[in-house]
Short mmCIF file of C-alpha atoms in Angstrom, two decimals:
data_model
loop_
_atom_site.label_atom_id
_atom_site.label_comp_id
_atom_site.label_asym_id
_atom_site.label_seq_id
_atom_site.Cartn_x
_atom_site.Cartn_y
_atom_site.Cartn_z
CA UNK N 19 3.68 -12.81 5.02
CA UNK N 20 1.72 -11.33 7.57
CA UNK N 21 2.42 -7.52 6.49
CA UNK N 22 4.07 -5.60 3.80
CA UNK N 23 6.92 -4.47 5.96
CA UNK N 24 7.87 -8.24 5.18
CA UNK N 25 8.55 -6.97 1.64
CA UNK N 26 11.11 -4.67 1.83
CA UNK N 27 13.92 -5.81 -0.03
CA UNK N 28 15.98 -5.64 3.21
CA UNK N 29 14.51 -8.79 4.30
CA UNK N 30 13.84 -10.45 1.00
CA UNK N 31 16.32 -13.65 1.27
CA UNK N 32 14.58 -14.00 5.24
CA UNK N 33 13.59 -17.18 5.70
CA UNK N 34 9.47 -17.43 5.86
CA UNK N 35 9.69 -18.87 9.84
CA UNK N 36 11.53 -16.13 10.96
CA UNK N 37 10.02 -14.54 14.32
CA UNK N 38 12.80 -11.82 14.87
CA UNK N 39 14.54 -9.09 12.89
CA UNK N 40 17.07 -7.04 14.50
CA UNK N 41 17.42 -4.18 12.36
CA UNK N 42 20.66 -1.67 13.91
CA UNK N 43 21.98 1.35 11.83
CA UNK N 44 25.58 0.73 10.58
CA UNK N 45 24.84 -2.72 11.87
CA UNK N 46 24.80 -6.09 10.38
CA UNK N 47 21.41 -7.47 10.25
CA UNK N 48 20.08 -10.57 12.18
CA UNK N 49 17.34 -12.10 12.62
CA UNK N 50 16.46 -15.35 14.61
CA UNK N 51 13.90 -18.41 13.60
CA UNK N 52 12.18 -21.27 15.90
CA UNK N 53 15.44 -22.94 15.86
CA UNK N 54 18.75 -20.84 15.46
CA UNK N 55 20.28 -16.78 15.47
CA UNK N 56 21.57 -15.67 12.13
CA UNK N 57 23.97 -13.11 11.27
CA UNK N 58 24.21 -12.28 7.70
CA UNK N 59 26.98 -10.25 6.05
CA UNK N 60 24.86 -7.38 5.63
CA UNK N 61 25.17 -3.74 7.10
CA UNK N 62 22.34 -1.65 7.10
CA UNK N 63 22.99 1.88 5.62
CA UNK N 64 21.41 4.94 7.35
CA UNK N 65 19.79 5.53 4.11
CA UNK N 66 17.82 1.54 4.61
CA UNK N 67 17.34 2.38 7.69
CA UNK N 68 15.69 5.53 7.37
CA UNK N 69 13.74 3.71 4.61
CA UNK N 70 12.64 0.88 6.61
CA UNK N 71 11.80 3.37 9.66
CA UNK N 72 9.54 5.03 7.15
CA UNK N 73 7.47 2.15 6.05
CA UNK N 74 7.48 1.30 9.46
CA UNK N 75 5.90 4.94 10.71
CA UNK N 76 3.84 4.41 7.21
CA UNK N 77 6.04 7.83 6.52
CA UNK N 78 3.93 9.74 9.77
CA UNK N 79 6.73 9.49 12.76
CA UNK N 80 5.20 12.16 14.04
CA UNK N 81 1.33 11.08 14.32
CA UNK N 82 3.05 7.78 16.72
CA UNK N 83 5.03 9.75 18.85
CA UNK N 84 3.27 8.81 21.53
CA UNK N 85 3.11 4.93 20.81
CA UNK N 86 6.81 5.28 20.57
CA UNK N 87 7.71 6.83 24.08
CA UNK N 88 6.14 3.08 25.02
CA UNK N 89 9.02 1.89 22.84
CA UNK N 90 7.30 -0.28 20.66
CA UNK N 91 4.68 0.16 17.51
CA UNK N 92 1.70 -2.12 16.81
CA UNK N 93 1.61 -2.89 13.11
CA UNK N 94 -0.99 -5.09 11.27
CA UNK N 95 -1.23 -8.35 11.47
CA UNK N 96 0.21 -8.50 15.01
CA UNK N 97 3.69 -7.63 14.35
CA UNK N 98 5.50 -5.30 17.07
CA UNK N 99 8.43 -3.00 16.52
CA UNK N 100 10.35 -2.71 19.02
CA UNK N 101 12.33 1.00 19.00
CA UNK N 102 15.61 2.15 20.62
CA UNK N 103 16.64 5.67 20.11
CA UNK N 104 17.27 8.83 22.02
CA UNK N 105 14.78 9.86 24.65
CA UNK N 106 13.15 13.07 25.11
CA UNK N 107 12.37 13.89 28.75
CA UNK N 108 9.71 16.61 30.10
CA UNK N 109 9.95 16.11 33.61
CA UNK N 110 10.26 12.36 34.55
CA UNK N 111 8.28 10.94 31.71
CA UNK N 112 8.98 10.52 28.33
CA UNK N 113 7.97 12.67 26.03
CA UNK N 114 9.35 11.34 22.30
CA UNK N 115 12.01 9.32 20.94
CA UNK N 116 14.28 10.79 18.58
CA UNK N 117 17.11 9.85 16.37
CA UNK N 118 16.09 6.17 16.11
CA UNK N 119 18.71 3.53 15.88
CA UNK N 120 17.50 -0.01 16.73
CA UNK N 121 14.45 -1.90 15.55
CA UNK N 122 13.23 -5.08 16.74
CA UNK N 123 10.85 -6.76 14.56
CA UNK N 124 8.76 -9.45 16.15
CA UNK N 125 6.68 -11.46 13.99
CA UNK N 126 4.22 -13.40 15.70
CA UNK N 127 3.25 -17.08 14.48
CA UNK N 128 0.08 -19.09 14.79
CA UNK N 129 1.01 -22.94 15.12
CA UNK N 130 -1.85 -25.15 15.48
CA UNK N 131 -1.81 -28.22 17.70
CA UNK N 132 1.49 -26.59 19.77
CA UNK N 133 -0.71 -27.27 23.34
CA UNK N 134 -2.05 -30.33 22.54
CA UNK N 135 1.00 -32.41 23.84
CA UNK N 136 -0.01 -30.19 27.54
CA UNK N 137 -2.94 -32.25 27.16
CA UNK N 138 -4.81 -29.26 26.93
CA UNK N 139 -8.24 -31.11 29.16
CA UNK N 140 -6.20 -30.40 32.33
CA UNK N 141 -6.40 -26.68 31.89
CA UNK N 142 -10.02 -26.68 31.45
CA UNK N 143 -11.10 -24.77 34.98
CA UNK N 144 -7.70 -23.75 35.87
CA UNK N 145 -5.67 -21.13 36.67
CA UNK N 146 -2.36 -21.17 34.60
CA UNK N 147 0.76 -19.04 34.25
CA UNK N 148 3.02 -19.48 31.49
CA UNK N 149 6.80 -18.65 32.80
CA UNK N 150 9.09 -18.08 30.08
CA UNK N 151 12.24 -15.59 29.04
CA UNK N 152 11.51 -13.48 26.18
CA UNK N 153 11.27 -15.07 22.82
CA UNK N 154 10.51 -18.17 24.60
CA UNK N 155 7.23 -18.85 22.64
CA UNK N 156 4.67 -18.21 25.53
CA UNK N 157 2.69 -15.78 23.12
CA UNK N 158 2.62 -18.92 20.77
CA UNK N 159 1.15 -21.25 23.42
CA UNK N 160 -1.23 -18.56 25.25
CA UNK N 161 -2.74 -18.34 22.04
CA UNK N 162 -3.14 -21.88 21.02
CA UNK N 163 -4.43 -22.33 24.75
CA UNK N 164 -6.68 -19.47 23.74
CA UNK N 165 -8.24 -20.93 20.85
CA UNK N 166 -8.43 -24.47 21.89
CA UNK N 167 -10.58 -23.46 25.15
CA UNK N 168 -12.62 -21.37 23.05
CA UNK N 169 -13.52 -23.85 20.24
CA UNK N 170 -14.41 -26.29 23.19
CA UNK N 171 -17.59 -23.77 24.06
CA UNK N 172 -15.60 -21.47 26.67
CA UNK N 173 -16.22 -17.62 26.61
CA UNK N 174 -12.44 -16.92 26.42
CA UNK N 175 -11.83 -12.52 27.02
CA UNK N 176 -8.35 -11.89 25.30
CA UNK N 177 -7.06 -8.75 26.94
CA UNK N 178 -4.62 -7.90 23.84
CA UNK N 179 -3.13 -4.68 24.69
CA UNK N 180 -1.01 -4.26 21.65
CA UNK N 181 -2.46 -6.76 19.47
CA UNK N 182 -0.01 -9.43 19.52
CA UNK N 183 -2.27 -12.31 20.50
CA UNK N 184 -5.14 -11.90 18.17
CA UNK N 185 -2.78 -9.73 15.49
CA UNK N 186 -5.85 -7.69 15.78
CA UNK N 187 -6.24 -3.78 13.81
CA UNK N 188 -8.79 -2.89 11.15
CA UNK N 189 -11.34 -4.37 12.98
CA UNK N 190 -10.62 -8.25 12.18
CA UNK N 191 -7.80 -10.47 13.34
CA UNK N 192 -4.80 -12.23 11.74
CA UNK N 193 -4.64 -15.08 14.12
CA UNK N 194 -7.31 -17.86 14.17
CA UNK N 195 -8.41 -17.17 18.19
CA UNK N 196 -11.58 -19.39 18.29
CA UNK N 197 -15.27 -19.45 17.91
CA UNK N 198 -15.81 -17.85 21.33
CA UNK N 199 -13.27 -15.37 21.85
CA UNK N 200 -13.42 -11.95 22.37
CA UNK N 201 -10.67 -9.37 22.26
CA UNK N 202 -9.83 -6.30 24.24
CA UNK N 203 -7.22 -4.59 22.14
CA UNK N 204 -6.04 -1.49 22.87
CA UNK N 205 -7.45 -1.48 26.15
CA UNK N 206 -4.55 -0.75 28.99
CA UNK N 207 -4.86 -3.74 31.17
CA UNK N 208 -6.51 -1.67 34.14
CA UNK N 209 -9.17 -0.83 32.25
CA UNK N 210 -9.53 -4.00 30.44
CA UNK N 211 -9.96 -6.39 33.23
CA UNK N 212 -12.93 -4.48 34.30
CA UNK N 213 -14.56 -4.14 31.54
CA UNK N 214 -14.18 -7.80 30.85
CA UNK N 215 -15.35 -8.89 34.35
CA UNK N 216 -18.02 -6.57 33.60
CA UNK N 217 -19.55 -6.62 30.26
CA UNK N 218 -17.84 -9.93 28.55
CA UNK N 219 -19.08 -12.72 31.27
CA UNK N 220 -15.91 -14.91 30.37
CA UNK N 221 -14.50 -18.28 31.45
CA UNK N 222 -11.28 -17.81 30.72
CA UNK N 223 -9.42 -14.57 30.84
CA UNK N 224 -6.60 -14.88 28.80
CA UNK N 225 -3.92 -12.34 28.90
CA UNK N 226 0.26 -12.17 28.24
CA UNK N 227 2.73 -10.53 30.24
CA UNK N 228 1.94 -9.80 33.61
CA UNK N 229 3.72 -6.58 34.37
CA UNK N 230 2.93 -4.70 37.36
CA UNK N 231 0.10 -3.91 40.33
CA UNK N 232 -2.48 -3.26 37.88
CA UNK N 233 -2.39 -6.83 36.48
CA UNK N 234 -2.14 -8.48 39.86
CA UNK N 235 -5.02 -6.59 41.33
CA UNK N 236 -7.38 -7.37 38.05
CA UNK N 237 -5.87 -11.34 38.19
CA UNK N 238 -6.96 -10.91 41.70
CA UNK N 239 -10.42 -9.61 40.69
CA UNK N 240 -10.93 -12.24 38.13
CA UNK N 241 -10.03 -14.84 41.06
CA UNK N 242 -12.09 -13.86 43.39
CA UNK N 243 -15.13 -13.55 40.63
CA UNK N 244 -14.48 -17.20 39.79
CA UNK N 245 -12.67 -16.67 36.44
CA UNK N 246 -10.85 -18.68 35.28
CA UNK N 247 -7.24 -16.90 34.66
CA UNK N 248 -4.57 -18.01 32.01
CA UNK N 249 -1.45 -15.34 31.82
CA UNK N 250 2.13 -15.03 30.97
CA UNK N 251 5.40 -14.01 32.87
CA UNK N 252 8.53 -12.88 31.71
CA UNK N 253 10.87 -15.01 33.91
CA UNK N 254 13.40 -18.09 33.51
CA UNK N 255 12.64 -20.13 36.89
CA UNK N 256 9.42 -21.03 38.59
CA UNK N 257 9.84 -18.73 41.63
CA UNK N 258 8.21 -16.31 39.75
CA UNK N 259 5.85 -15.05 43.12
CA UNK N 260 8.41 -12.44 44.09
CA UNK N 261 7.92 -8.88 45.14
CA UNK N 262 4.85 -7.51 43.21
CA UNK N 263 3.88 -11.01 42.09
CA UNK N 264 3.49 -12.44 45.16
CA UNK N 265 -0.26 -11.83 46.51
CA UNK N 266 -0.86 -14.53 43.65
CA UNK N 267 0.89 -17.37 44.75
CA UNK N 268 -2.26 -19.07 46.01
CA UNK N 269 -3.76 -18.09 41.89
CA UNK N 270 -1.98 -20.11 39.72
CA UNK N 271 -3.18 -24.16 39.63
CA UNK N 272 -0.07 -24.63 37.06
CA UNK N 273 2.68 -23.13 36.24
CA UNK N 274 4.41 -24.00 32.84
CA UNK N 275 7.87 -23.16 32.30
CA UNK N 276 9.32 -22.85 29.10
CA UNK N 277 12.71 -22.53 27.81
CA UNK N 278 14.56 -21.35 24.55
CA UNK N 279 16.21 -24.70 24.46
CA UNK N 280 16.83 -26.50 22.80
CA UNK N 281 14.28 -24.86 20.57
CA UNK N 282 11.86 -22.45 21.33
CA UNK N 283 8.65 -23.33 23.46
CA UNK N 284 10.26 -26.46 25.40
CA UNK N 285 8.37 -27.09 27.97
CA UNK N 286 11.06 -27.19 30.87
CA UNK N 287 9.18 -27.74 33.70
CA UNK N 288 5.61 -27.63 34.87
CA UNK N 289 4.16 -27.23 38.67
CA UNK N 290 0.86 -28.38 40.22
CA UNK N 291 0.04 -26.34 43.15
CA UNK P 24 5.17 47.26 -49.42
CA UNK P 25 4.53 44.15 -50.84
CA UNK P 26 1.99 41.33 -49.43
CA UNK P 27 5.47 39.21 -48.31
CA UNK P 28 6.60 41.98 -46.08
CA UNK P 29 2.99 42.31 -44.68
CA UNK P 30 2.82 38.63 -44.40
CA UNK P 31 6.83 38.20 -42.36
CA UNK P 32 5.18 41.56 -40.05
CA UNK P 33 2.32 39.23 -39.26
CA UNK P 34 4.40 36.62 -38.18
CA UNK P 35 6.87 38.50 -36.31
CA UNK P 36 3.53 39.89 -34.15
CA UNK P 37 2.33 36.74 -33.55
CA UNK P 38 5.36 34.89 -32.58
CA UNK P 39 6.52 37.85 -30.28
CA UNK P 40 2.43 37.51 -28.47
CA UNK P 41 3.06 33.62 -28.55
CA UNK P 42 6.34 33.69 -26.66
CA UNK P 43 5.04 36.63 -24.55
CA UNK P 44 2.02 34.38 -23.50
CA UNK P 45 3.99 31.36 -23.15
CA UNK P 46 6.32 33.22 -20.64
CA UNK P 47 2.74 34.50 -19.13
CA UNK P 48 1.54 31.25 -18.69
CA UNK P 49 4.72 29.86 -16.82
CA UNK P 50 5.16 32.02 -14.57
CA UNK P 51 1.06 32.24 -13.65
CA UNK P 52 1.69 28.25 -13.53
CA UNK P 53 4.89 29.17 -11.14
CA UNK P 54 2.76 30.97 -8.55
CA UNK P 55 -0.19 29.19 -9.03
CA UNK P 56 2.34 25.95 -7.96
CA UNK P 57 4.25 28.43 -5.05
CA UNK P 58 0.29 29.34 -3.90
CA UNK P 59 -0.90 25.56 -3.58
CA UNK P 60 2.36 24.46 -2.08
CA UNK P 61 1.88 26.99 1.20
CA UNK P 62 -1.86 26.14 0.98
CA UNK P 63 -0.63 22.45 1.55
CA UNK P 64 1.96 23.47 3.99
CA UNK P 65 -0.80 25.46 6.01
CA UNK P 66 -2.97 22.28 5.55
CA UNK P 67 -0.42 19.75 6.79
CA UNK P 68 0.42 21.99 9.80
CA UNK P 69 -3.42 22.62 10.72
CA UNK P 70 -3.48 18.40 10.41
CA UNK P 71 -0.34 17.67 11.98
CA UNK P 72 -1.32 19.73 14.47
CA UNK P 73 -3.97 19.01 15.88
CA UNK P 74 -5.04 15.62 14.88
CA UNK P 75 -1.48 13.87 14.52
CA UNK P 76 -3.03 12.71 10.90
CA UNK P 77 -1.15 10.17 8.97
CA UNK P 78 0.37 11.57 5.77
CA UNK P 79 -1.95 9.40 3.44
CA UNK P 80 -4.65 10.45 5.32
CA UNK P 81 -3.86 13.75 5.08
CA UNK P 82 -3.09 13.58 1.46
CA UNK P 83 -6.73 11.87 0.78
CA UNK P 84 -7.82 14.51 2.53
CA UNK P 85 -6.11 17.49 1.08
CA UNK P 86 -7.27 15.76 -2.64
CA UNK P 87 -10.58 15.58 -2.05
CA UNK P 88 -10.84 19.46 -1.32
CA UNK P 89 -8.31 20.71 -3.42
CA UNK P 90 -7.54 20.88 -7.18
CA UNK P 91 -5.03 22.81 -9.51
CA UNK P 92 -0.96 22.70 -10.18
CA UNK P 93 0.36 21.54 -7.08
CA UNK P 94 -2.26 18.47 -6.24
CA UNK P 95 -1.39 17.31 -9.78
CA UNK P 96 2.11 17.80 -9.20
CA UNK P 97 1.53 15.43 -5.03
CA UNK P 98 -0.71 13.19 -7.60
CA UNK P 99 2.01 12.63 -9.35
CA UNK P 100 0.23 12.96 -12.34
CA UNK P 101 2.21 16.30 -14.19
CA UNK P 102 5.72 15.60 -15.62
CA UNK P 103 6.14 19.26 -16.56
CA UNK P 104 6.62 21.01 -13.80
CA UNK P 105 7.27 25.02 -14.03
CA UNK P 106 10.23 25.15 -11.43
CA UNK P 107 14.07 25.01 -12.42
CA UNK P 108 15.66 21.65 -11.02
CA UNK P 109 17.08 23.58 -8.35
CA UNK P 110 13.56 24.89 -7.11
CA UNK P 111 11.86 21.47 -7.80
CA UNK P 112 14.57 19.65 -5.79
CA UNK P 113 14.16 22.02 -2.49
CA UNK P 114 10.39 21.47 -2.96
CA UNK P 115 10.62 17.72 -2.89
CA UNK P 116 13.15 17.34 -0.51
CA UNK P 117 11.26 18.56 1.87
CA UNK P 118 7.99 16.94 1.23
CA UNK P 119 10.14 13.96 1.17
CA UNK P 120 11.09 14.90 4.76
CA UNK P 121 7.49 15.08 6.13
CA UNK P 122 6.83 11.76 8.56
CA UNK P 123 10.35 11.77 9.33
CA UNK P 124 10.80 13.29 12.82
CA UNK P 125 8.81 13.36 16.22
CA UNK P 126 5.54 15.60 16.45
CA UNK P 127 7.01 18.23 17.81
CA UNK P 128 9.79 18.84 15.81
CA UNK P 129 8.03 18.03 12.99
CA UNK P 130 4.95 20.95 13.51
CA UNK P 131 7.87 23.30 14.67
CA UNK P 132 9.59 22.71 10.87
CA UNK P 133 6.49 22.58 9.23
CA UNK P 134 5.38 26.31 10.92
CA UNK P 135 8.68 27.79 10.30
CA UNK P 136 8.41 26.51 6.51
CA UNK P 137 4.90 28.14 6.32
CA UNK P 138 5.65 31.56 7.66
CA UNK P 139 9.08 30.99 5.12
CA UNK P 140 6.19 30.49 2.36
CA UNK P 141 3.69 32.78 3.53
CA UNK P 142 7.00 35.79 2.83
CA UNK P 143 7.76 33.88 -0.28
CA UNK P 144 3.83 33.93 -1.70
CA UNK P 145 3.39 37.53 -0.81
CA UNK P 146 6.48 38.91 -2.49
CA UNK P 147 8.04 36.44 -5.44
CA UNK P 148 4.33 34.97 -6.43
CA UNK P 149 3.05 38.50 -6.78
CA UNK P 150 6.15 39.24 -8.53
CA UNK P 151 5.43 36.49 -11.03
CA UNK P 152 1.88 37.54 -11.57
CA UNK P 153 3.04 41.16 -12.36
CA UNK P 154 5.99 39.94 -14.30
CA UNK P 155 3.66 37.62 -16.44
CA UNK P 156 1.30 40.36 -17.26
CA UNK P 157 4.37 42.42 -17.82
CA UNK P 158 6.55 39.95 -20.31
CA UNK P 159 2.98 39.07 -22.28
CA UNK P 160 2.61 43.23 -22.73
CA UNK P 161 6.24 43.79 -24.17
CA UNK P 162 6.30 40.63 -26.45
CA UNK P 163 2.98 41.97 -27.93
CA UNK P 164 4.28 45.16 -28.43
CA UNK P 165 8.03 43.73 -29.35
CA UNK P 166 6.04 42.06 -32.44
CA UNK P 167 3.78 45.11 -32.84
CA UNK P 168 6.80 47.32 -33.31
CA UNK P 169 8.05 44.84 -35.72
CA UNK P 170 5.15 44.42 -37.98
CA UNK P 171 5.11 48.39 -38.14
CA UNK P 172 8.57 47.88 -39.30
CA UNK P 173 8.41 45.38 -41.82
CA UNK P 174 5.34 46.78 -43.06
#
């Protein structure tokens, strides 16, 4: 078990490949494996709740108030809470979340050899984007990617915002990431792809979840410098070049899509510019 | 007189002085526990604050500086504890409530429970201290009176 939040006696008859907890006051809980969605019989009280949101908040909501108006908190070993609750406006951002309600416990796994059958010498010097829906298991695969280009001499720059990737905090990392990677975590991705570009001198940049203009303009960057760019995309076809996406249609060598089924991190379809 | 007589007045004194210091020493241990709980409070808000510090971290921190009745009591290393259930209970409850709510609700509580504290230091813990001296100086002379007496 990657982190002590694993012990709480909520989740002690979990199975050990579970990758999602769904954790709902006055809800039953579920949780979700590689292969299947479980429901079990059991409701969680407000009083487990309030437990489990305390171990979560390691009993300080108040000093990740600010984490939390991102809705999510980074916990060790790469493991991301995902919080629903009441939100606090002060003027159009968010300012807290209160009364919390919903957690969504995603536990990341490392498993080794999941990219070889990609035949993982065709991405050597290649741009590649990883489409997938969420829960799809394109963290999974960037990260095997990761490592593999690494441990075959590459500088590989892992621009981890929240530490899912590398499960990085403390100053080490609970995933295996390779010989020659270095991480950015905590870095917002503006900031990161610069500094990377910058300071790191990588081969590969490898980062998960495109999002917005900042990450096209630093894909763009790293393009244009000659690095070599390997990313992920929430999405569930391969016309994923729309709207803010689409200065990088001429990017990507390969796209990869994956699918949820029949089991997570099926390769669905893959496209060769 | 006989030497018995002398020898019950004795006794009478001295348990009359022992109970009067015992209720002395409680109550001194009552607002020396009242004293270090504000001091915390203060502590804790002054943390919380400004620095958004984790509650262990602000514990280690609080325990390296601090010493006496009411770190003992956080260390969790006192079992007698000179508060009534009721009192005890309020105290814990909320400590137990620290960590639970956004920063700003959670410094607005913990300022309103210091100025609540600062009112309750400056009037009931004085009160103890003045009662303890008080109790210790009528028990005394309680068994004084009696030792005359039986004498």
């Amino acid at each position: 078990m990657p982190n002590e939040l694993l012990h709480h006696h909520l989740f002690k008859d979990l199975p050990s490949d579970v990758t999602e907890i769904r954790v709902r006051k006055r809800r039953r809980l579920t949780y979700l494996t590689t292969l299947r969605r479980v429901v079990l019989d059991h409701v969680v009280t407000d009083a487990e709740f309030e437990d489990l949101l305390s171990v979560v908040t390691d009993r300080s909501l108040y000093a990740l108030t600010e984490k939390l108006t991102n809705g999510y908190l980074p916990l060790k070993g790469g493991i991301r809470v995902g919080v629903a609750g009441e939100g606090v406006l002060d003027g159009d951002r968010i300012k807290t979340v209160r009364h919390v309600t919903s957690l969504a416990i995603r536990i990341p796994h490392q498993i080794f050899g999941i990219a070889d059958f990609l035949g993982i010498d065709r991405y050597f010097r290649q741009n590649v984007l990883i489409v997938s829906p969420p829960a799809g298991g394109k963290t999974t695969l960037l990260r095997e990617i990761a490592r593999k280009l690494s441990d075959h001499e590459h500088n590989v720059v892992l621009l981890d915002e929240r530490g899912e990737i590398s499960g990085a905090g403390e100053g080490g990392f609970a995933m295996k990431i390779g010989e020659n990677t270095d991480v950015l975590f905590g870095f917002p991705k503006r900031i990161a792809y610069e500094n990377a570009l910058r300071a790191m001198n990588p081969d590969y940049i490898v980062t998960d979840e495109l999002s917005g203009e900042g990450d096209v303009e630093g894909v763009l960057r790293a393009y244009y410098g000659g690095v070599k760019v390997i990313a992920t995309l929430h999405g569930d076809t391969t016309e994923a070049f729309r709207g803010v996406f689409s200065p990088l249609t001429s990017v990507f060598d390969r796209i990869v899509l994956l699918s949820k089924k029949p089991t997570v991190g099926t390769v669905k379809r893959e496209i060769l510019k | 007189m006989n030497l018995g007589t002398i020898f019950a007045g004795i006794c009478a004194f001295f348990s009359s002085a022992f109970v009067g210091l015992w209720i002395k020493k409680k109550l001194l241990r009552k607002a020396s526990f009242y004293e270090g709980y504000y001091d915390y409070l203060l502590f804790a808000t002054d943390k919380i604050g400004y620095e958004r510090m984790p509650i262990g971290e602000l514990n280690a921190n609080y325990f390296k500086r601090r010493t006496g009745e009411f770190v003992a009591f956080l260390k969790g290393e006192i079992t007698s504890i000179p508060l009534k259930e009721g009192e005890l209970t309020e105290v814990r409850s909320y400590l137990d409530s620290i960590g639970t709510t956004d920063a700003e609700t959670q410094i607005g509580s913990l300022s309103a429970k210091c100025a609540e504290m600062k009112r309750f230091t400056e009037t009931e813990c004085v009160k103890y201290r003045k009662d303890a001296s008080l109790y210790f100086k009528l028990s005394a002379l309680i068994g004084l009176a009696a030792l005359i007496l039986l004498a």
